[in-house]
Tab-separated table of C-alpha atoms in Angstrom:
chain	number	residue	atom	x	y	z
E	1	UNK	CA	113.922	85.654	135.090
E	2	UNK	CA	115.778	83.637	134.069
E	3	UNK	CA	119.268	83.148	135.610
E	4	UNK	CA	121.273	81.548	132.561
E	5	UNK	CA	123.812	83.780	130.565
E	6	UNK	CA	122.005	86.163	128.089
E	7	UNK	CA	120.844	84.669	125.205
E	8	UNK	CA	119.104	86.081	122.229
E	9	UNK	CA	114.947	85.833	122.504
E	10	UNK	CA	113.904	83.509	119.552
E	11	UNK	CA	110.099	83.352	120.366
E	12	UNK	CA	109.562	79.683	118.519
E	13	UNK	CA	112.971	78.841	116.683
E	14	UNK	CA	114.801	76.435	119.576
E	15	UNK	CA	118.201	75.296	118.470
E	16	UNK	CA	118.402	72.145	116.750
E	17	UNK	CA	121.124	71.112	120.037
E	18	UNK	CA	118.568	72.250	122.045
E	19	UNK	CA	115.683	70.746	120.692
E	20	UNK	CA	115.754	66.628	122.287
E	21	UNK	CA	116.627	68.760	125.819
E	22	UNK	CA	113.109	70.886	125.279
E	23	UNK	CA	111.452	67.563	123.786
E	24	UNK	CA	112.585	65.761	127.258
E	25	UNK	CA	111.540	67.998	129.370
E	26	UNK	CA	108.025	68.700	127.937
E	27	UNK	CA	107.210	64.865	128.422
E	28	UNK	CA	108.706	64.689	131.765
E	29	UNK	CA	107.107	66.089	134.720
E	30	UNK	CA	108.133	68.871	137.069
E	31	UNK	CA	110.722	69.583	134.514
E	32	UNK	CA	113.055	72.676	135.563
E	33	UNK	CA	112.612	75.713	133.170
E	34	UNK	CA	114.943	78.044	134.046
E	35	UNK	CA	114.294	79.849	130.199
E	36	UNK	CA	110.674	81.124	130.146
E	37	UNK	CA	110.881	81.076	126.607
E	38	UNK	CA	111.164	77.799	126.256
E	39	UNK	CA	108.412	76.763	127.823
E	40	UNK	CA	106.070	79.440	126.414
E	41	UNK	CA	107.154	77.592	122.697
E	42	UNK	CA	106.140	74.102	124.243
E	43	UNK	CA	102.703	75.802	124.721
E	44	UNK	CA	102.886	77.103	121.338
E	45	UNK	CA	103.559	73.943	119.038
E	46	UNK	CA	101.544	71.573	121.722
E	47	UNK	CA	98.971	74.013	120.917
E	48	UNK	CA	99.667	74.043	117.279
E	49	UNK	CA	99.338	70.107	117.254
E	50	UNK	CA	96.316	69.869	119.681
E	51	UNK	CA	94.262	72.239	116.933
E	52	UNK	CA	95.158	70.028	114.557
E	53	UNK	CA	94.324	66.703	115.995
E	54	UNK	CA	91.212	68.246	117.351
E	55	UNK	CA	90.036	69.156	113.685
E	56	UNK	CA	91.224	65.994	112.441
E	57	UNK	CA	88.303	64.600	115.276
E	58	UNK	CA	85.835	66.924	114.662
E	59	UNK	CA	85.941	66.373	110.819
E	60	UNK	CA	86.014	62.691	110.836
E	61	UNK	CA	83.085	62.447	113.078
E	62	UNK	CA	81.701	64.727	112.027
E	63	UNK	CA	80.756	67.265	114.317
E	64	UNK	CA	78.789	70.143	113.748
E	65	UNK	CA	77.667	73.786	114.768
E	66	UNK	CA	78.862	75.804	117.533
E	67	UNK	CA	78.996	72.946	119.796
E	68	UNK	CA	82.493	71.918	117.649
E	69	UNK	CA	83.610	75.388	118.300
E	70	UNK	CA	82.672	75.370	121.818
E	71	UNK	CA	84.695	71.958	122.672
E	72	UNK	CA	87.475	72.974	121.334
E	73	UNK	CA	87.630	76.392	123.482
E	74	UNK	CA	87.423	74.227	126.699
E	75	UNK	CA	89.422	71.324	125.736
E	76	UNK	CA	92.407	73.656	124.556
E	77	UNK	CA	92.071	75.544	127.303
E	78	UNK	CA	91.605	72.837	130.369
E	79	UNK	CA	94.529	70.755	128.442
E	80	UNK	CA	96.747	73.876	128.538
E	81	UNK	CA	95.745	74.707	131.823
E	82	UNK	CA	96.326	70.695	133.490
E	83	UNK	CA	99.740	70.605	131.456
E	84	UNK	CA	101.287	73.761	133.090
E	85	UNK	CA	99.908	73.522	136.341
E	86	UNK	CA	99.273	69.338	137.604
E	87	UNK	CA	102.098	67.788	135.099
E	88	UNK	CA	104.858	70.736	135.296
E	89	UNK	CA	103.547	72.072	138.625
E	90	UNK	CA	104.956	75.680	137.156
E	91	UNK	CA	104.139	78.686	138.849
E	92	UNK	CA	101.964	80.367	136.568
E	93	UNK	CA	102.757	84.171	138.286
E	94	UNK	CA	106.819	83.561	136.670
E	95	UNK	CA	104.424	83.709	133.363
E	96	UNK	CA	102.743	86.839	133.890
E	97	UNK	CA	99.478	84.741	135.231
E	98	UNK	CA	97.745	81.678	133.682
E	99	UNK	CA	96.052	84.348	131.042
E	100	UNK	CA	99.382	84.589	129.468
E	101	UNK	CA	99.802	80.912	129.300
E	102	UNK	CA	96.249	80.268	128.006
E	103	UNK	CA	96.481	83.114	125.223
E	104	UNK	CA	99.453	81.383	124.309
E	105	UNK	CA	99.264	80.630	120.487
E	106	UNK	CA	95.726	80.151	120.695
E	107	UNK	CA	94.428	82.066	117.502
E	108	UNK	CA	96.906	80.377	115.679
E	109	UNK	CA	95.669	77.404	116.519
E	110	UNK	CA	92.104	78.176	116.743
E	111	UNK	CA	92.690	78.788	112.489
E	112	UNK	CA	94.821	75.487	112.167
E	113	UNK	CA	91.656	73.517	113.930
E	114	UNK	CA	88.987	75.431	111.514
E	115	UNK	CA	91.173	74.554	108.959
E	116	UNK	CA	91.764	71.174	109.418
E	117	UNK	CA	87.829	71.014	110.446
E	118	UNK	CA	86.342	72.747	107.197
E	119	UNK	CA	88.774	70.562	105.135
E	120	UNK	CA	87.850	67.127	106.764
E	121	UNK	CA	84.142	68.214	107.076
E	122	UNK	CA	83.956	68.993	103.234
E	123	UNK	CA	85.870	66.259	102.035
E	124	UNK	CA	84.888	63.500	103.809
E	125	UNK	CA	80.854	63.980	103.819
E	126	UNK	CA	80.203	66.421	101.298
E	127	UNK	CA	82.215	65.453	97.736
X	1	UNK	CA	85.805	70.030	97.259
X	2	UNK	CA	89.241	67.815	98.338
X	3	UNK	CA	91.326	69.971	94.906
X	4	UNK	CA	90.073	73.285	96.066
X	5	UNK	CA	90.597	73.301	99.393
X	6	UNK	CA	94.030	71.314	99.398
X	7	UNK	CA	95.302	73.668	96.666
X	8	UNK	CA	93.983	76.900	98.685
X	9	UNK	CA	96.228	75.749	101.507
X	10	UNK	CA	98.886	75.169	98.769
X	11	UNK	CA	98.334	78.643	97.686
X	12	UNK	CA	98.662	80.442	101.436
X	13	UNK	CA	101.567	78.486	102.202
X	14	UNK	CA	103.426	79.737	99.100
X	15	UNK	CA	102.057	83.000	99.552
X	16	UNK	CA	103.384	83.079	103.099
X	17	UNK	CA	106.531	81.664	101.864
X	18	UNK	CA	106.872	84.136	99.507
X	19	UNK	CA	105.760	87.300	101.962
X	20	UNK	CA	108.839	86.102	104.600
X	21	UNK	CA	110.731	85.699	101.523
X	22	UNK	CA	110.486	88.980	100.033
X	23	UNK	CA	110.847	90.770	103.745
X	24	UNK	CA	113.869	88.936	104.297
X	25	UNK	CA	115.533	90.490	101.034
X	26	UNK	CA	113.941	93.861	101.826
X	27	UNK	CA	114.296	94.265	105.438
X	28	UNK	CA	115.602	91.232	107.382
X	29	UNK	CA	119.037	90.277	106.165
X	30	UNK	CA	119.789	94.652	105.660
X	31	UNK	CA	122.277	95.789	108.226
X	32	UNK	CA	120.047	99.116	109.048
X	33	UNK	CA	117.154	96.344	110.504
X	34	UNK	CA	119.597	94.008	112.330
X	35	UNK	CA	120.806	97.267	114.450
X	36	UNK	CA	117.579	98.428	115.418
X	37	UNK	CA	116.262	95.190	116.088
X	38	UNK	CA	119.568	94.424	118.152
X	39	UNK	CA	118.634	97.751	119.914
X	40	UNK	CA	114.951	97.044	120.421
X	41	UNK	CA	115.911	93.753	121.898
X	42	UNK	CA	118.405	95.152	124.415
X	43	UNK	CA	115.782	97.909	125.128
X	44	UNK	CA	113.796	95.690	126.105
X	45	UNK	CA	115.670	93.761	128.532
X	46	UNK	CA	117.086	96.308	130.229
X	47	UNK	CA	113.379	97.884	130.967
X	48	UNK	CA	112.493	94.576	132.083
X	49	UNK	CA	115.397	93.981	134.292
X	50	UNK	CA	114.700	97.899	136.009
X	51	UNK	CA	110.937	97.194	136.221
X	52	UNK	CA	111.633	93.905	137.750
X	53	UNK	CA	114.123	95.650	140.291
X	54	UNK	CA	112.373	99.138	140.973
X	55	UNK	CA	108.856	98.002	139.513
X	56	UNK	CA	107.332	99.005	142.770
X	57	UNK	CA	109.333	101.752	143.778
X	58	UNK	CA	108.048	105.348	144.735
X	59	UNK	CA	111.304	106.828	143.823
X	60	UNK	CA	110.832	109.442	141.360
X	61	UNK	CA	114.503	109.581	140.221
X	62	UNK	CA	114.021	105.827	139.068
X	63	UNK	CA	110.317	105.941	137.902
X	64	UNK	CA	111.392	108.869	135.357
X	65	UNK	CA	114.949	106.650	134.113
X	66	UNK	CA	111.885	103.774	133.274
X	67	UNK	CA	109.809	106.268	131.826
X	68	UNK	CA	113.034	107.488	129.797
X	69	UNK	CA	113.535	103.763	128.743
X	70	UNK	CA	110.363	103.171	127.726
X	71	UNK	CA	110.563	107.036	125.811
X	72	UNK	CA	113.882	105.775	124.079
X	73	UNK	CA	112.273	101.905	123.635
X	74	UNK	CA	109.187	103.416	121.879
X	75	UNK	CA	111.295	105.552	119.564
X	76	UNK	CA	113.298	102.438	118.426
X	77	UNK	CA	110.084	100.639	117.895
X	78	UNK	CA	108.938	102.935	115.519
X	79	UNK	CA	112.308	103.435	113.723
X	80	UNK	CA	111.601	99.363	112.822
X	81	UNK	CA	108.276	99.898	111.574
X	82	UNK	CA	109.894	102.576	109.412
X	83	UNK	CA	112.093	100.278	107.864
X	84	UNK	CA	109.335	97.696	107.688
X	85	UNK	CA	106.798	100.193	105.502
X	86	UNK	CA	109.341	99.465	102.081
X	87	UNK	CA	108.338	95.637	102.074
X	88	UNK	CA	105.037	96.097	103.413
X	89	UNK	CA	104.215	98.344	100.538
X	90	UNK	CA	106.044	95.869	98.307
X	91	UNK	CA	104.044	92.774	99.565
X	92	UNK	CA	101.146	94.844	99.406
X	93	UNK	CA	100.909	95.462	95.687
X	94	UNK	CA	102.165	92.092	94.830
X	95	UNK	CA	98.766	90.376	97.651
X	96	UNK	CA	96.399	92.493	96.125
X	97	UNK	CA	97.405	91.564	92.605
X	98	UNK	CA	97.698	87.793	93.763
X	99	UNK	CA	94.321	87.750	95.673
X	100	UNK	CA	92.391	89.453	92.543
X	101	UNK	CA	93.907	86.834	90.638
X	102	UNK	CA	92.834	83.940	92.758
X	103	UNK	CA	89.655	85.544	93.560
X	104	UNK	CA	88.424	85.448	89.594
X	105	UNK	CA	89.036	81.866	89.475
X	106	UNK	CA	87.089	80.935	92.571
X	107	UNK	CA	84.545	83.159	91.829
X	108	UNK	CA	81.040	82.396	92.766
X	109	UNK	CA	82.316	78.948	93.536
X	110	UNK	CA	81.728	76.948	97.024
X	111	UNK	CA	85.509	75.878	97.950
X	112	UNK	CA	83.995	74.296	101.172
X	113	UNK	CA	81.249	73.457	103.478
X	114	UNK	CA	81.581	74.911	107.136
X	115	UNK	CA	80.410	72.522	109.877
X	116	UNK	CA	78.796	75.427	111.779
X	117	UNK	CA	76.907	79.042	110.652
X	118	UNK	CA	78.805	81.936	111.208
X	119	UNK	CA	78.227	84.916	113.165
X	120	UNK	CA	76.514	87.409	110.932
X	121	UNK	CA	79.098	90.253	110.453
X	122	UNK	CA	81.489	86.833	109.392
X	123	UNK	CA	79.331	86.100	106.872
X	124	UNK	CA	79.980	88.664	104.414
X	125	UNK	CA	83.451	87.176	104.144
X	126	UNK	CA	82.324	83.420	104.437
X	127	UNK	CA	79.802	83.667	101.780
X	128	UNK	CA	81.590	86.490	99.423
X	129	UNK	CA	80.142	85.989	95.946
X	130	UNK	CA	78.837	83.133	96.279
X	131	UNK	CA	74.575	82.855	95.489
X	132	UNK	CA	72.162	81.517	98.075
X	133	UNK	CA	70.884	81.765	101.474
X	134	UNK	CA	72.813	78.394	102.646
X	135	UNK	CA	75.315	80.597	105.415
X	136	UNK	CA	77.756	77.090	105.819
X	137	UNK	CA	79.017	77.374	101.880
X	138	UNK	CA	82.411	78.767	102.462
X	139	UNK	CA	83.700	80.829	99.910
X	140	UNK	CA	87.595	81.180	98.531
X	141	UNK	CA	88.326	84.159	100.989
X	142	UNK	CA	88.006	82.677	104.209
X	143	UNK	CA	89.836	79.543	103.914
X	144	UNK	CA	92.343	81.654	102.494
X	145	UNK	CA	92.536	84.355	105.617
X	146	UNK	CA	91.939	81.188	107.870
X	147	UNK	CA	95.085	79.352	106.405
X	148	UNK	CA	97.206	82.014	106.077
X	149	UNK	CA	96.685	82.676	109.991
X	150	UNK	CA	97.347	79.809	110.846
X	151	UNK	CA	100.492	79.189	108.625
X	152	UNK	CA	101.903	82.240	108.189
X	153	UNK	CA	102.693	82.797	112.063
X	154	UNK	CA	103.861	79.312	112.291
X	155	UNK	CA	106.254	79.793	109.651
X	156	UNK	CA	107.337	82.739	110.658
X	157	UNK	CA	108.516	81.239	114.312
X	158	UNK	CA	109.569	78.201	112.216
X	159	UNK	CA	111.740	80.728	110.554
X	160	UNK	CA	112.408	82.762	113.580
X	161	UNK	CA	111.444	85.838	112.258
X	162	UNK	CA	108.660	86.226	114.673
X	163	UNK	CA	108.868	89.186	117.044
X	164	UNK	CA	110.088	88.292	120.597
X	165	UNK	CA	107.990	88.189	123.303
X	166	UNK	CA	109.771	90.987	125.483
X	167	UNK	CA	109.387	93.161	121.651
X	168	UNK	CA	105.580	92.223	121.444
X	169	UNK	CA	104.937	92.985	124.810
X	170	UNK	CA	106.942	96.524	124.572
X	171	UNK	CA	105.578	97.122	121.053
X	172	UNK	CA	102.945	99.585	120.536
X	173	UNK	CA	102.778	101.099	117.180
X	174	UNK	CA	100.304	101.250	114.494
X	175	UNK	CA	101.018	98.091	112.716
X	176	UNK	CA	101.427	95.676	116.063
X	177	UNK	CA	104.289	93.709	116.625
X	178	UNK	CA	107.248	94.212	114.362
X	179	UNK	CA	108.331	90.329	113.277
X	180	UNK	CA	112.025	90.423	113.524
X	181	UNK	CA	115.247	87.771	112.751
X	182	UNK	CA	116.288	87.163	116.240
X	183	UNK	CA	118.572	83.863	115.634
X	184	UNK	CA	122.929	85.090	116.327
X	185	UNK	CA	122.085	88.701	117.958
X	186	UNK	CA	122.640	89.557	121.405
């Protein structure tokens, strides 16, 4: 828990003040995280952005079939996974157990990467 | 196929604009939602902060004050899906006018072209009115429903009116988690 005053949850909405400090911290190692919150949003939007850049990939290359599908469940996953445990060394249990972490914004992303997939796939090799 | 597509994504993100729009003028800025959701959210933290302190306990004074917690937490939960129905009705009727609107002009057209198959019981949504046996034309629904996953949720934490974690992990009702404005409330 964390041992900061009460604040309000936000679940995603950091404040702008707040938001270079988070920004910092995600890109430096073994950062300190004493609100769980914020760190669970870090997962979110680098999960958000890895979809995207992932479909960006897929569609330009192209790839195809459930092998696309399939690379993207273990790369999201094992990037998730190396982030939170080797570069912030956190302890997953303070997160309710590496599940929690890995569910993490993951259908939301899942449908961003589709998206950005389908899109790229369609444009680029099929106008 | 680059107009359709871009201008489906055009459409779900003014759709999802418009959906947070009209529950914030229903629901999220009305003083009735603010309490409860101010209540849910100190429900919640105070069951958190006894489970964390007694969560193992065997004493059945304390077990029953969690279960009494969770009894009161529950109650407040559905009170805010109460208040929710009103704009959920109201975005409703104004969806299913907007998606039999959109679906008549993509009718029976290919918006896209998937890079994989879909499972079967997908494919009665991937390949909705469209003619043929080729399973990777995508028709106007699915991009649609894929987009407006994907952007709707972001914009509602981009709005922060997405529920908060302790809320979605506490919320059981009917309808899932309640999305709530929890920016300036303690």
């Amino acid at each position: 828990m964390s041992t900061t005053k009460a604040k309000p949850e936000k679940n995603g909405t950091v404040k702008p003040s707040n938001v270079s400090s988070v920004l910092t911290r995600a890109f430096t190692s073994n950062s300190q995280w004493p609100d769980k919150d914020e760190f669970l949003d870090v997962i979110y939007w680098g999960r958000q952005v890895l979809g995207l850049v992932l479909g960006l990939v897929w569609g330009f290359i192209p790839l195809k079939g459930f092998v696309g599908l399939f690379l993207f469940g273990v790369i999201n996953a094992a990037v998730i996974y190396f982030y939170a445990s080797s570069f912030q060394g956190i302890d997953e249990e303070e997160f309710g157990g590496m599940w929690e972490l890995t569910k993490e914004g993951f259908v939301t992303s899942f449908a961003g990467f589709l998206v950005m997939w389908i899109i790229l796939y369609s444009g680029l090799h099929y106008d | 196929m680059w107009a359709d597509t871009l201008f489906i994504v055009v459409i779900s993100i003014c759709t999802a604009l418009f959906g947070e729009g009209l529950t914030w003028l229903l629901v999220y800025r009305t003083e009735k939602y603010q309490k409860l959701k101010a209540e849910v959210e100190r429900q919640c933290k105070r069951l958190e902060k006894k489970k964390e302190v007694h969560g193992d306990t065997t004493d059945r004074q304390q077990k029953r004050k969690i279960e009494r917690e969770e009894e009161r937490l529950k109650n407040s939960n559905r009170d805010l899906s109460l208040v929710k129905m009103k704009s959920m009705f109201a975005i409703g009727f104004a969806f299913t006018a907007l998606l039999s609107m959109f679906n008549s002009i993509f009718d029976g057209r290919v918006v896209a072209k998937l890079p994989f198959i879909p499972i079967s019981w997908l494919q009665g949504l991937s390949h909705r009115n469209l003619l043929g046996d080729d399973y990777t034309d995508c028709s106007f629904i699915f991009l649609y429903i894929l987009c407006t996953m994907s952007i709707r949720q972001n914009i509602q934490k981009l709005l922060g009116f997405a529920p908060s974690r302790a809320a979605n992990k506490h919320s059981t009702n009917l309808f899932g988690p309640q999305p709530q404005q929890l920016s300036g409330y303690k």
